[in-house]
Amino acid sequence: MKINKLNEADLTKPEYRDGNGFIVEVIRTARRKSADIRVEEGAVSVVVPEATTVERIDQLLLAKREWIIEKLTRQREVAPISNKQFVSGEALPYLGRNYRLKVTTGVFQPVKLLQGRLVLQVPEGRQQPHMIRNALVRWYKHQAGVKIRQKVRRYAPLVGVEPVSVTIKSFKSRWGSCTADGKLEFNWRILLAPNRMVDYVVAHELCHLIHHDHSPAFWRELARVMPDYQECREWLKLNSGKLQV
């Protein structure tokens, strides 16, 4: 079963550079021969060959600074409306529980779940709320990669299927998808829901490896694997709009 296949951004432990107004996640990988700068959901990352020097990375970021700022501005304008202020003490959901945010000021440190709190450190400045949100999104995406792959390993034998790969993505209006060639894709935001909802989404997409539609046969298969799926489906219909960071 090839469900351990990771996104390219998951291949190595990331490092960070301060872009003077934005934080850049640096991912080193042996699979690339050139650099690739990405701006997704208001977060900047650069994927580079393993041996790329820090000086070279900084040169690339400086050369692309105007383009990065423009992309960040556009993405923030269309970002989902959130009632979060991204300050210490604020509650954030994760697998059915709320965790308090703890923000300190200094050199950027990514989010960690410590003693029941989501702890991170960011530089001072007017961009601080954006940096905090971006750091939280990165953390949720990483956790999704871990938790969802664990659940795929658990449910795939029950369904009797072998997905080609599992990828974590950002979707606007769906929780997952199953491609015609057997690849599963999941929305990281499902980790904002209770744990059982994650089970439902994983089982749902795995069943699509057998039935590629929502026919009665598909729902029977899902009910066999997860008898309470209707409750989960209804919960997501009622609450999906609230699952935002």
Coordinates of N, CA and C in Angstrom, one line a residue:
M1 N 0.8 -1.2 0.0 CA 0.0 0.0 0.0 C 0.9 1.2 0.0
K2 N 0.7 2.1 -0.9 CA 1.6 3.3 -1.1 C 1.0 4.6 -0.4
I3 N 0.4 4.4 0.7 CA -0.2 5.6 1.3 C 0.8 6.4 2.1
N4 N 2.1 6.1 2.1 CA 3.1 6.9 2.7 C 3.6 8.0 1.8
K5 N 3.2 8.0 0.6 CA 3.7 9.0 -0.3 C 3.3 10.4 0.2
L6 N 4.3 11.3 0.2 CA 4.1 12.7 0.8 C 4.1 13.7 -0.3
N7 N 3.5 14.9 0.1 CA 3.7 16.1 -0.8 C 5.2 16.4 -0.8
E8 N 5.7 17.0 -1.8 CA 7.1 17.4 -1.9 C 7.5 18.3 -0.7
A9 N 6.5 19.1 -0.2 CA 6.8 19.9 0.9 C 6.9 19.2 2.2
D10 N 6.6 17.9 2.2 CA 6.7 17.1 3.5 C 8.0 16.3 3.5
L11 N 8.9 16.4 2.5 CA 10.0 15.5 2.4 C 11.1 15.8 3.4
T12 N 11.3 17.0 3.8 CA 12.3 17.4 4.8 C 11.8 18.3 5.8
K13 N 12.5 18.4 6.9 CA 12.0 19.3 8.0 C 12.3 20.8 7.5
P14 N 11.3 21.6 7.5 CA 11.5 23.0 7.0 C 12.3 23.9 7.9
E15 N 12.9 24.9 7.3 CA 13.5 26.0 8.1 C 12.8 27.3 7.7
Y16 N 13.2 28.4 8.3 CA 12.4 29.6 8.0 C 13.4 30.8 7.8
R17 N 13.0 31.7 7.0 CA 13.7 33.0 6.8 C 12.7 34.1 7.0
D18 N 13.2 35.2 7.6 CA 12.3 36.4 7.8 C 12.4 37.2 6.6
G19 N 11.3 37.4 5.9 CA 11.2 38.2 4.6 C 10.9 39.6 4.8
N20 N 11.0 40.1 6.1 CA 10.7 41.5 6.4 C 9.3 41.8 6.0
G21 N 8.4 41.3 6.8 CA 7.0 41.5 6.5 C 6.2 40.2 6.3
F22 N 7.0 39.1 6.0 CA 6.4 37.8 5.8 C 7.5 36.8 6.2
I23 N 7.0 35.6 6.6 CA 7.9 34.5 7.0 C 7.9 33.5 5.8
V24 N 9.1 33.1 5.5 CA 9.3 32.1 4.4 C 9.7 30.8 4.9
E25 N 8.9 29.8 4.5 CA 9.3 28.4 4.9 C 10.2 27.8 3.8
V26 N 11.4 27.3 4.2 CA 12.3 26.8 3.3 C 12.3 25.3 3.4
I27 N 12.0 24.6 2.2 CA 12.0 23.2 2.2 C 13.1 22.7 1.2
R28 N 14.0 21.9 1.8 CA 15.1 21.4 1.0 C 14.8 20.0 0.5
T29 N 15.0 19.7 -0.7 CA 14.7 18.3 -1.2 C 15.7 17.9 -2.3
A30 N 16.0 16.7 -2.4 CA 16.9 16.1 -3.4 C 16.2 16.0 -4.8
R31 N 14.8 16.2 -4.8 CA 14.1 16.0 -6.0 C 14.1 17.2 -6.9
R32 N 14.6 18.3 -6.5 CA 14.6 19.5 -7.3 C 16.0 19.9 -7.7
K33 N 16.1 20.5 -8.9 CA 17.3 21.1 -9.4 C 17.3 22.6 -9.5
S34 N 16.1 23.2 -9.2 CA 16.0 24.6 -9.2 C 15.0 25.0 -8.1
A35 N 15.0 26.3 -7.8 CA 14.1 26.8 -6.8 C 12.7 27.1 -7.3
D36 N 11.7 27.0 -6.4 CA 10.3 27.2 -6.7 C 9.7 28.0 -5.5
I37 N 9.3 29.2 -5.7 CA 8.7 30.0 -4.7 C 7.2 29.9 -4.8
R38 N 6.5 29.6 -3.7 CA 5.1 29.5 -3.7 C 4.4 30.4 -2.7
V39 N 3.3 30.9 -3.1 CA 2.5 31.7 -2.2 C 1.1 31.1 -2.2
E40 N 0.8 30.4 -1.1 CA -0.5 29.7 -1.0 C -1.2 30.1 0.3
E41 N -2.4 30.5 0.3 CA -3.2 30.8 1.5 C -2.5 31.9 2.3
G42 N -1.8 32.8 1.7 CA -1.2 33.9 2.4 C 0.1 33.5 3.1
A43 N 0.7 32.3 2.7 CA 1.9 31.8 3.3 C 2.9 31.6 2.2
V44 N 4.2 32.0 2.4 CA 5.2 31.9 1.4 C 6.1 30.7 1.8
S45 N 6.5 29.9 0.7 CA 7.4 28.8 0.9 C 8.3 28.8 -0.3
V46 N 9.5 28.3 -0.1 CA 10.5 28.2 -1.3 C 11.0 26.8 -1.2
V47 N 10.9 26.0 -2.2 CA 11.4 24.6 -2.3 C 12.7 24.7 -3.1
V48 N 13.8 24.2 -2.5 CA 15.1 24.4 -3.2 C 15.9 23.1 -3.1
P49 N 16.9 22.9 -4.0 CA 17.8 21.7 -3.9 C 18.4 21.7 -2.5
E50 N 18.8 20.6 -2.0 CA 19.3 20.4 -0.7 C 20.5 21.3 -0.4
A51 N 21.4 21.5 -1.3 CA 22.7 22.2 -1.1 C 22.6 23.7 -1.2
T52 N 21.4 24.2 -1.5 CA 21.3 25.7 -1.7 C 21.7 26.4 -0.5
T53 N 22.5 27.4 -0.6 CA 23.0 28.2 0.5 C 21.9 29.2 1.0
V54 N 22.0 29.6 2.2 CA 21.1 30.6 2.8 C 21.2 31.9 2.0
E55 N 22.4 32.3 1.6 CA 22.7 33.5 0.9 C 21.9 33.5 -0.4
R56 N 22.0 32.3 -1.1 CA 21.3 32.2 -2.4 C 19.8 32.3 -2.2
I57 N 19.3 31.7 -1.2 CA 17.8 31.8 -0.9 C 17.4 33.2 -0.7
D58 N 18.2 33.9 0.1 CA 17.9 35.3 0.4 C 17.9 36.2 -0.9
Q59 N 18.8 35.9 -1.8 CA 18.9 36.6 -3.0 C 17.6 36.3 -3.9
L60 N 17.2 35.1 -3.9 CA 16.0 34.7 -4.6 C 14.8 35.5 -4.1
L61 N 14.7 35.5 -2.8 CA 13.5 36.1 -2.1 C 13.5 37.6 -2.4
L62 N 14.7 38.2 -2.3 CA 14.8 39.7 -2.6 C 14.4 40.0 -4.0
A63 N 14.9 39.2 -5.0 CA 14.6 39.4 -6.4 C 13.1 39.2 -6.7
K64 N 12.4 38.4 -5.9 CA 11.0 38.2 -6.1 C 10.1 38.9 -5.1
R65 N 10.7 39.8 -4.3 CA 9.9 40.4 -3.2 C 8.6 41.1 -3.7
E66 N 8.7 41.9 -4.7 CA 7.5 42.6 -5.2 C 6.4 41.6 -5.6
W67 N 6.8 40.6 -6.3 CA 5.8 39.6 -6.8 C 5.2 38.9 -5.5
I68 N 6.0 38.6 -4.5 CA 5.5 37.9 -3.3 C 4.5 38.8 -2.6
I69 N 4.9 40.1 -2.4 CA 4.0 41.1 -1.7 C 2.7 41.2 -2.5
E70 N 2.7 41.3 -3.8 CA 1.5 41.4 -4.6 C 0.6 40.2 -4.4
K71 N 1.2 39.0 -4.4 CA 0.4 37.7 -4.3 C -0.2 37.7 -2.9
L72 N 0.6 38.0 -1.9 CA 0.1 38.0 -0.5 C -1.1 39.0 -0.3
T73 N -0.9 40.2 -0.9 CA -2.0 41.2 -0.8 C -3.3 40.6 -1.4
R74 N -3.2 40.1 -2.6 CA -4.4 39.5 -3.3 C -5.0 38.4 -2.5
Q75 N -4.2 37.5 -2.0 CA -4.7 36.4 -1.3 C -5.4 36.8 0.1
R76 N -4.8 37.8 0.7 CA -5.5 38.2 2.0 C -6.8 38.9 1.7
E77 N -6.9 39.5 0.5 CA -8.2 40.2 0.2 C -9.3 39.2 0.0
V78 N -9.0 38.0 -0.5 CA -10.0 37.0 -0.8 C -10.0 35.9 0.3
A79 N -9.3 36.1 1.3 CA -9.2 35.0 2.4 C -10.6 34.9 3.1
P80 N -10.9 33.7 3.6 CA -12.2 33.5 4.2 C -12.3 34.5 5.4
I81 N -13.5 35.0 5.6 CA -13.8 35.9 6.7 C -13.6 35.1 8.0
S82 N -12.8 35.6 8.9 CA -12.6 35.0 10.2 C -12.9 35.9 11.3
N83 N -13.4 35.4 12.4 CA -13.7 36.2 13.6 C -12.5 36.1 14.6
K84 N -11.4 35.5 14.1 CA -10.2 35.4 15.0 C -9.4 36.7 15.0
Q85 N -8.9 37.1 16.1 CA -8.0 38.2 16.2 C -6.5 37.7 16.3
F86 N -6.3 36.4 16.5 CA -4.9 35.8 16.6 C -4.1 36.5 17.7
V87 N -4.7 36.4 18.9 CA -4.0 36.9 20.1 C -4.0 35.9 21.1
S88 N -3.1 36.0 22.1 CA -3.0 35.0 23.2 C -4.3 34.9 23.9
G89 N -4.7 33.7 24.2 CA -5.9 33.4 24.9 C -7.1 33.0 24.1
E90 N -6.9 33.2 22.8 CA -8.0 32.8 21.8 C -8.1 31.3 21.7
A91 N -9.3 30.8 21.5 CA -9.5 29.4 21.4 C -9.5 28.9 20.0
L92 N -8.8 27.8 19.7 CA -8.8 27.3 18.3 C -9.1 25.8 18.4
P93 N -10.0 25.3 17.5 CA -10.4 23.9 17.5 C -9.4 23.0 16.9
Y94 N -9.3 21.8 17.4 CA -8.4 20.8 16.8 C -9.0 19.4 17.2
L95 N -9.5 18.7 16.3 CA -10.1 17.3 16.5 C -11.1 17.3 17.7
G96 N -11.9 18.3 17.7 CA -13.0 18.2 18.7 C -12.7 18.9 20.0
R97 N -11.5 19.4 20.2 CA -11.2 20.1 21.4 C -10.7 21.6 21.1
N98 N -10.9 22.5 22.0 CA -10.4 23.8 21.9 C -9.1 24.0 22.6
Y99 N -8.1 24.6 22.0 CA -6.8 24.9 22.6 C -6.5 26.4 22.6
R100 N -6.0 26.9 23.7 CA -5.7 28.3 23.8 C -4.4 28.6 23.0
L101 N -4.5 29.8 22.4 CA -3.3 30.3 21.6 C -2.4 31.1 22.6
K102 N -1.1 30.8 22.5 CA -0.1 31.6 23.3 C 0.9 32.2 22.3
V103 N 0.9 33.5 22.2 CA 1.8 34.2 21.2 C 2.9 34.9 22.0
T104 N 4.2 34.7 21.6 CA 5.2 35.5 22.2 C 5.9 36.2 21.0
T105 N 6.7 37.2 21.4 CA 7.4 38.1 20.4 C 8.9 37.8 20.3
G106 N 9.4 37.7 19.1 CA 10.8 37.4 18.9 C 11.1 36.8 17.5
V107 N 12.2 36.1 17.4 CA 12.5 35.4 16.2 C 11.5 34.3 15.9
F108 N 11.0 34.2 14.7 CA 9.9 33.3 14.4 C 10.2 31.8 14.8
Q109 N 9.2 31.3 15.5 CA 9.2 29.9 15.9 C 7.9 29.3 15.5
P110 N 7.8 28.2 14.8 CA 6.5 27.6 14.4 C 5.7 27.1 15.5
V111 N 4.4 26.8 15.2 CA 3.4 26.4 16.2 C 3.8 25.1 16.8
K112 N 3.7 24.9 18.1 CA 3.8 23.7 18.8 C 2.7 23.5 19.7
L113 N 2.2 22.3 19.9 CA 1.1 22.0 20.9 C 1.8 21.6 22.2
L114 N 1.8 22.5 23.2 CA 2.5 22.2 24.4 C 1.6 22.5 25.6
Q115 N 1.5 21.4 26.4 CA 0.7 21.5 27.6 C -0.7 22.1 27.4
G116 N -1.3 21.7 26.4 CA -2.7 22.1 26.1 C -2.8 23.4 25.4
R117 N -1.7 24.0 25.0 CA -1.7 25.3 24.3 C -1.0 25.2 22.9
L118 N -1.5 26.1 22.0 CA -0.8 26.2 20.7 C 0.1 27.4 20.8
V119 N 1.4 27.1 20.9 CA 2.4 28.1 21.2 C 3.2 28.5 20.0
L120 N 3.5 29.8 19.8 CA 4.3 30.2 18.7 C 5.0 31.5 19.0
Q121 N 6.0 31.9 18.2 CA 6.7 33.1 18.4 C 6.8 33.8 17.1
V122 N 6.5 35.1 17.0 CA 6.5 35.9 15.7 C 7.1 37.2 16.0
P123 N 7.7 37.9 15.0 CA 8.2 39.2 15.1 C 7.1 40.2 15.4
E124 N 7.4 41.3 16.0 CA 6.5 42.4 16.2 C 6.2 43.1 14.8
G125 N 5.1 43.8 14.7 CA 4.8 44.6 13.5 C 3.4 44.4 13.1
R126 N 3.0 45.2 12.1 CA 1.6 45.3 11.7 C 1.2 44.0 11.0
Q127 N 2.1 43.2 10.5 CA 1.8 42.0 9.8 C 1.7 40.8 10.8
Q128 N 1.8 41.0 12.0 CA 1.8 39.9 13.0 C 0.6 39.0 12.9
P129 N -0.7 39.6 12.9 CA -1.8 38.7 12.7 C -1.8 37.8 11.5
H130 N -1.3 38.3 10.4 CA -1.2 37.5 9.2 C -0.1 36.4 9.4
M131 N 1.0 36.7 10.0 CA 2.0 35.7 10.3 C 1.5 34.6 11.2
I132 N 0.7 35.0 12.2 CA 0.2 34.0 13.2 C -0.8 33.1 12.5
R133 N -1.7 33.6 11.6 CA -2.6 32.8 10.9 C -1.9 31.8 10.0
N134 N -0.9 32.4 9.3 CA -0.1 31.5 8.3 C 0.6 30.4 9.1
A135 N 1.1 30.7 10.2 CA 1.8 29.7 11.0 C 0.8 28.6 11.5
L136 N -0.4 29.0 11.9 CA -1.4 28.1 12.3 C -1.8 27.2 11.1
V137 N -2.0 27.8 9.9 CA -2.4 27.0 8.8 C -1.3 26.0 8.5
R138 N -0.1 26.4 8.5 CA 1.0 25.4 8.3 C 1.0 24.3 9.3
W139 N 0.7 24.6 10.5 CA 0.6 23.6 11.6 C -0.5 22.6 11.3
Y140 N -1.7 23.1 11.0 CA -2.8 22.3 10.7 C -2.6 21.4 9.5
K141 N -1.9 21.9 8.5 CA -1.6 21.1 7.3 C -0.7 20.0 7.6
H142 N 0.3 20.3 8.4 CA 1.3 19.2 8.9 C 0.5 18.2 9.7
Q143 N -0.3 18.6 10.6 CA -1.0 17.6 11.4 C -2.0 16.8 10.6
A144 N -2.6 17.4 9.6 CA -3.5 16.7 8.7 C -2.7 15.6 8.0
G145 N -1.5 15.9 7.5 CA -0.7 14.9 6.8 C -0.4 13.7 7.7
V146 N -0.2 13.9 9.0 CA 0.1 12.8 9.9 C -1.2 12.1 10.3
K147 N -2.2 12.8 10.7 CA -3.4 12.2 11.3 C -4.2 11.5 10.2
I148 N -4.4 12.1 9.0 CA -5.2 11.5 8.0 C -4.5 10.3 7.4
R149 N -3.2 10.3 7.3 CA -2.5 9.1 6.8 C -2.7 7.9 7.8
Q150 N -2.7 8.2 9.1 CA -2.9 7.2 10.1 C -4.3 6.6 9.9
K151 N -5.3 7.4 9.7 CA -6.6 7.0 9.5 C -6.8 6.2 8.2
V152 N -6.1 6.6 7.2 CA -6.2 5.8 5.9 C -5.6 4.4 6.1
R153 N -4.5 4.3 6.9 CA -3.9 3.0 7.2 C -4.9 2.1 8.0
R154 N -5.7 2.8 8.8 CA -6.7 2.1 9.6 C -7.9 1.6 8.8
Y155 N -8.4 2.5 8.0 CA -9.7 2.2 7.3 C -9.5 1.5 5.9
A156 N -8.4 1.6 5.3 CA -8.2 1.0 4.0 C -8.4 -0.5 4.0
P157 N -7.8 -1.2 5.0 CA -8.0 -2.7 5.0 C -9.5 -3.0 5.3
L158 N -10.2 -2.2 6.0 CA -11.6 -2.5 6.3 C -12.5 -2.3 5.0
V159 N -12.1 -1.4 4.2 CA -12.8 -1.2 2.9 C -12.3 -2.2 1.9
G160 N -11.0 -2.6 2.1 CA -10.5 -3.6 1.1 C -9.9 -2.9 -0.1
V161 N -9.3 -1.7 0.1 CA -8.7 -1.0 -1.1 C -7.3 -0.6 -0.7
E162 N -6.5 -0.2 -1.8 CA -5.2 0.3 -1.6 C -5.0 1.6 -2.4
P163 N -5.1 2.8 -1.8 CA -5.0 4.0 -2.5 C -3.5 4.2 -3.0
V164 N -3.4 4.9 -4.1 CA -2.1 5.1 -4.7 C -1.3 6.1 -3.9
S165 N -1.9 7.1 -3.4 CA -1.3 8.1 -2.6 C -2.3 8.9 -1.8
V166 N -1.8 9.7 -0.8 CA -2.6 10.5 0.0 C -2.0 11.9 0.1
T167 N -2.7 12.9 -0.3 CA -2.2 14.3 -0.4 C -3.1 15.2 0.4
I168 N -2.5 16.2 1.1 CA -3.2 17.2 1.8 C -3.3 18.5 1.0
K169 N -4.5 19.0 0.8 CA -4.7 20.2 -0.1 C -5.6 21.2 0.6
S170 N -5.8 22.3 -0.1 CA -6.8 23.3 0.4 C -7.9 23.3 -0.6
F171 N -9.1 23.0 -0.2 CA -10.3 23.0 -1.0 C -11.3 24.1 -0.5
K172 N -12.0 24.7 -1.3 CA -12.9 25.8 -0.8 C -14.3 25.2 -0.4
S173 N -14.7 24.1 -1.1 CA -16.1 23.6 -0.8 C -16.2 22.1 -0.7
R174 N -15.1 21.4 -0.5 CA -15.2 19.9 -0.3 C -14.1 19.5 0.7
W175 N -14.4 18.3 1.2 CA -13.5 17.8 2.3 C -12.5 16.8 1.7
G176 N -12.7 16.3 0.6 CA -11.8 15.3 0.0 C -12.2 15.0 -1.4
S177 N -11.3 14.3 -2.1 CA -11.6 13.8 -3.4 C -10.9 12.5 -3.7
C178 N -11.4 11.8 -4.7 CA -10.7 10.5 -5.1 C -10.6 10.6 -6.6
T179 N -9.4 10.6 -7.1 CA -9.1 10.7 -8.6 C -9.4 9.3 -9.2
A180 N -9.5 9.4 -10.6 CA -9.8 8.2 -11.3 C -8.7 7.2 -11.2
D181 N -7.4 7.7 -11.0 CA -6.3 6.7 -10.9 C -6.0 6.3 -9.4
G182 N -6.9 6.6 -8.5 CA -6.8 6.0 -7.2 C -6.0 6.9 -6.2
K183 N -5.9 8.2 -6.5 CA -5.2 9.1 -5.5 C -6.2 9.8 -4.7
L184 N -6.0 9.8 -3.4 CA -6.9 10.5 -2.4 C -6.3 11.9 -2.0
E185 N -7.2 12.9 -2.0 CA -6.8 14.2 -1.6 C -7.8 14.7 -0.5
F186 N -7.2 15.3 0.5 CA -8.0 15.7 1.7 C -7.8 17.2 2.0
N187 N -8.8 17.8 2.5 CA -8.8 19.2 2.9 C -8.3 19.3 4.3
W188 N -7.2 20.1 4.6 CA -6.6 20.1 5.9 C -7.6 20.7 6.9
R189 N -8.6 21.5 6.5 CA -9.5 22.1 7.4 C -10.4 21.1 8.2
I190 N -10.4 19.8 7.7 CA -11.3 18.8 8.4 C -10.8 18.6 9.8
L191 N -9.5 18.9 10.1 CA -8.9 18.8 11.5 C -9.5 19.8 12.4
L192 N -10.3 20.8 11.9 CA -11.0 21.7 12.8 C -12.2 21.1 13.3
A193 N -12.7 20.0 12.8 CA -13.9 19.3 13.2 C -13.5 18.2 14.2
P194 N -14.5 17.7 14.9 CA -14.3 16.6 15.8 C -13.7 15.4 15.1
N195 N -13.0 14.6 15.9 CA -12.2 13.4 15.3 C -13.1 12.5 14.5
R196 N -14.3 12.2 14.9 CA -15.1 11.3 14.2 C -15.5 11.8 12.8
M197 N -15.5 13.1 12.6 CA -15.7 13.7 11.3 C -14.6 13.4 10.3
V198 N -13.4 13.4 10.9 CA -12.2 13.0 10.1 C -12.3 11.5 9.6
D199 N -12.7 10.7 10.5 CA -13.0 9.3 10.2 C -13.9 9.2 9.0
Y200 N -15.0 9.9 9.1 CA -16.0 9.9 8.1 C -15.5 10.3 6.7
V201 N -14.8 11.4 6.7 CA -14.2 11.9 5.4 C -13.2 10.9 4.8
V202 N -12.4 10.3 5.7 CA -11.4 9.3 5.2 C -12.2 8.0 4.6
A203 N -13.1 7.5 5.4 CA -13.9 6.3 5.0 C -14.6 6.6 3.7
H204 N -15.2 7.8 3.6 CA -16.0 8.2 2.4 C -15.1 8.2 1.2
E205 N -13.9 8.8 1.2 CA -13.1 8.8 0.0 C -12.5 7.4 -0.3
L206 N -12.2 6.6 0.7 CA -11.8 5.2 0.5 C -12.9 4.4 -0.3
C207 N -14.1 4.6 0.1 CA -15.2 3.9 -0.5 C -15.4 4.3 -2.0
H208 N -14.9 5.5 -2.3 CA -15.0 6.0 -3.7 C -14.0 5.2 -4.6
L209 N -13.0 4.5 -4.0 CA -12.1 3.7 -4.8 C -12.8 2.4 -5.3
I210 N -14.0 2.1 -4.7 CA -14.8 1.0 -5.2 C -15.9 1.5 -6.0
H211 N -16.6 2.5 -5.5 CA -17.8 3.2 -6.3 C -17.4 4.6 -6.5
H212 N -17.3 5.0 -7.7 CA -16.9 6.4 -8.1 C -18.0 7.4 -8.2
D213 N -19.1 7.0 -7.6 CA -20.3 7.9 -7.6 C -21.0 7.9 -6.2
H214 N -22.1 8.5 -6.1 CA -22.9 8.4 -4.8 C -24.1 7.6 -5.0
S215 N -23.9 6.4 -5.6 CA -25.0 5.5 -5.9 C -25.4 4.8 -4.6
P216 N -26.6 4.1 -4.6 CA -27.0 3.4 -3.4 C -25.9 2.4 -3.0
A217 N -25.2 1.8 -3.9 CA -24.2 0.8 -3.6 C -23.0 1.5 -2.8
F218 N -22.7 2.7 -3.2 CA -21.7 3.5 -2.5 C -22.1 3.7 -1.0
W219 N -23.3 4.1 -0.8 CA -23.7 4.4 0.6 C -23.8 3.1 1.4
R220 N -24.2 2.0 0.8 CA -24.2 0.7 1.5 C -22.8 0.3 1.9
E221 N -21.9 0.5 1.0 CA -20.5 0.2 1.4 C -20.0 1.1 2.5
L222 N -20.3 2.4 2.5 CA -19.9 3.3 3.6 C -20.6 2.9 4.9
A223 N -21.9 2.5 4.8 CA -22.6 2.1 6.0 C -22.0 0.9 6.6
R224 N -21.5 0.0 5.8 CA -20.9 -1.2 6.3 C -19.6 -0.9 7.1
V225 N -18.8 0.0 6.6 CA -17.6 0.4 7.3 C -17.8 1.3 8.4
M226 N -18.8 2.2 8.3 CA -19.1 3.2 9.3 C -20.6 3.4 9.5
P227 N -21.2 2.6 10.3 CA -22.6 2.6 10.5 C -23.2 4.0 10.8
D228 N -22.5 4.9 11.5 CA -23.0 6.2 11.9 C -22.6 7.3 10.9
Y229 N -22.4 6.9 9.7 CA -21.9 7.9 8.8 C -22.9 9.1 8.5
Q230 N -24.2 8.7 8.6 CA -25.3 9.7 8.4 C -25.2 10.9 9.4
E231 N -24.9 10.5 10.6 CA -24.8 11.6 11.7 C -23.6 12.5 11.4
C232 N -22.5 11.9 10.9 CA -21.3 12.7 10.6 C -21.6 13.6 9.4
R233 N -22.2 13.0 8.4 CA -22.6 13.8 7.2 C -23.4 15.0 7.5
E234 N -24.4 14.8 8.4 CA -25.3 15.9 8.8 C -24.6 16.9 9.6
W235 N -23.7 16.5 10.5 CA -22.9 17.4 11.3 C -22.1 18.3 10.4
L236 N -21.5 17.8 9.4 CA -20.6 18.6 8.5 C -21.5 19.6 7.7
K237 N -22.7 19.1 7.3 CA -23.6 20.0 6.5 C -23.9 21.2 7.4
L238 N -24.2 21.0 8.6 CA -24.6 22.1 9.5 C -23.5 23.0 10.0
N239 N -22.2 22.5 10.1 CA -21.2 23.2 10.7 C -20.0 23.5 9.8
S240 N -20.0 23.1 8.5 CA -18.8 23.3 7.7 C -18.4 24.8 7.6
G241 N -19.4 25.7 7.6 CA -19.1 27.1 7.4 C -18.4 27.7 8.6
K242 N -18.4 27.0 9.8 CA -17.8 27.5 11.0 C -16.3 27.0 11.1
L243 N -15.9 26.1 10.2 CA -14.6 25.5 10.3 C -13.6 26.3 9.5
Q244 N -13.2 27.5 10.1 CA -12.3 28.4 9.5 C -11.2 28.9 10.5
V245 N -10.0 29.2 10.0 CA -9.0 29.8 10.8 C -8.8 31.2 10.3

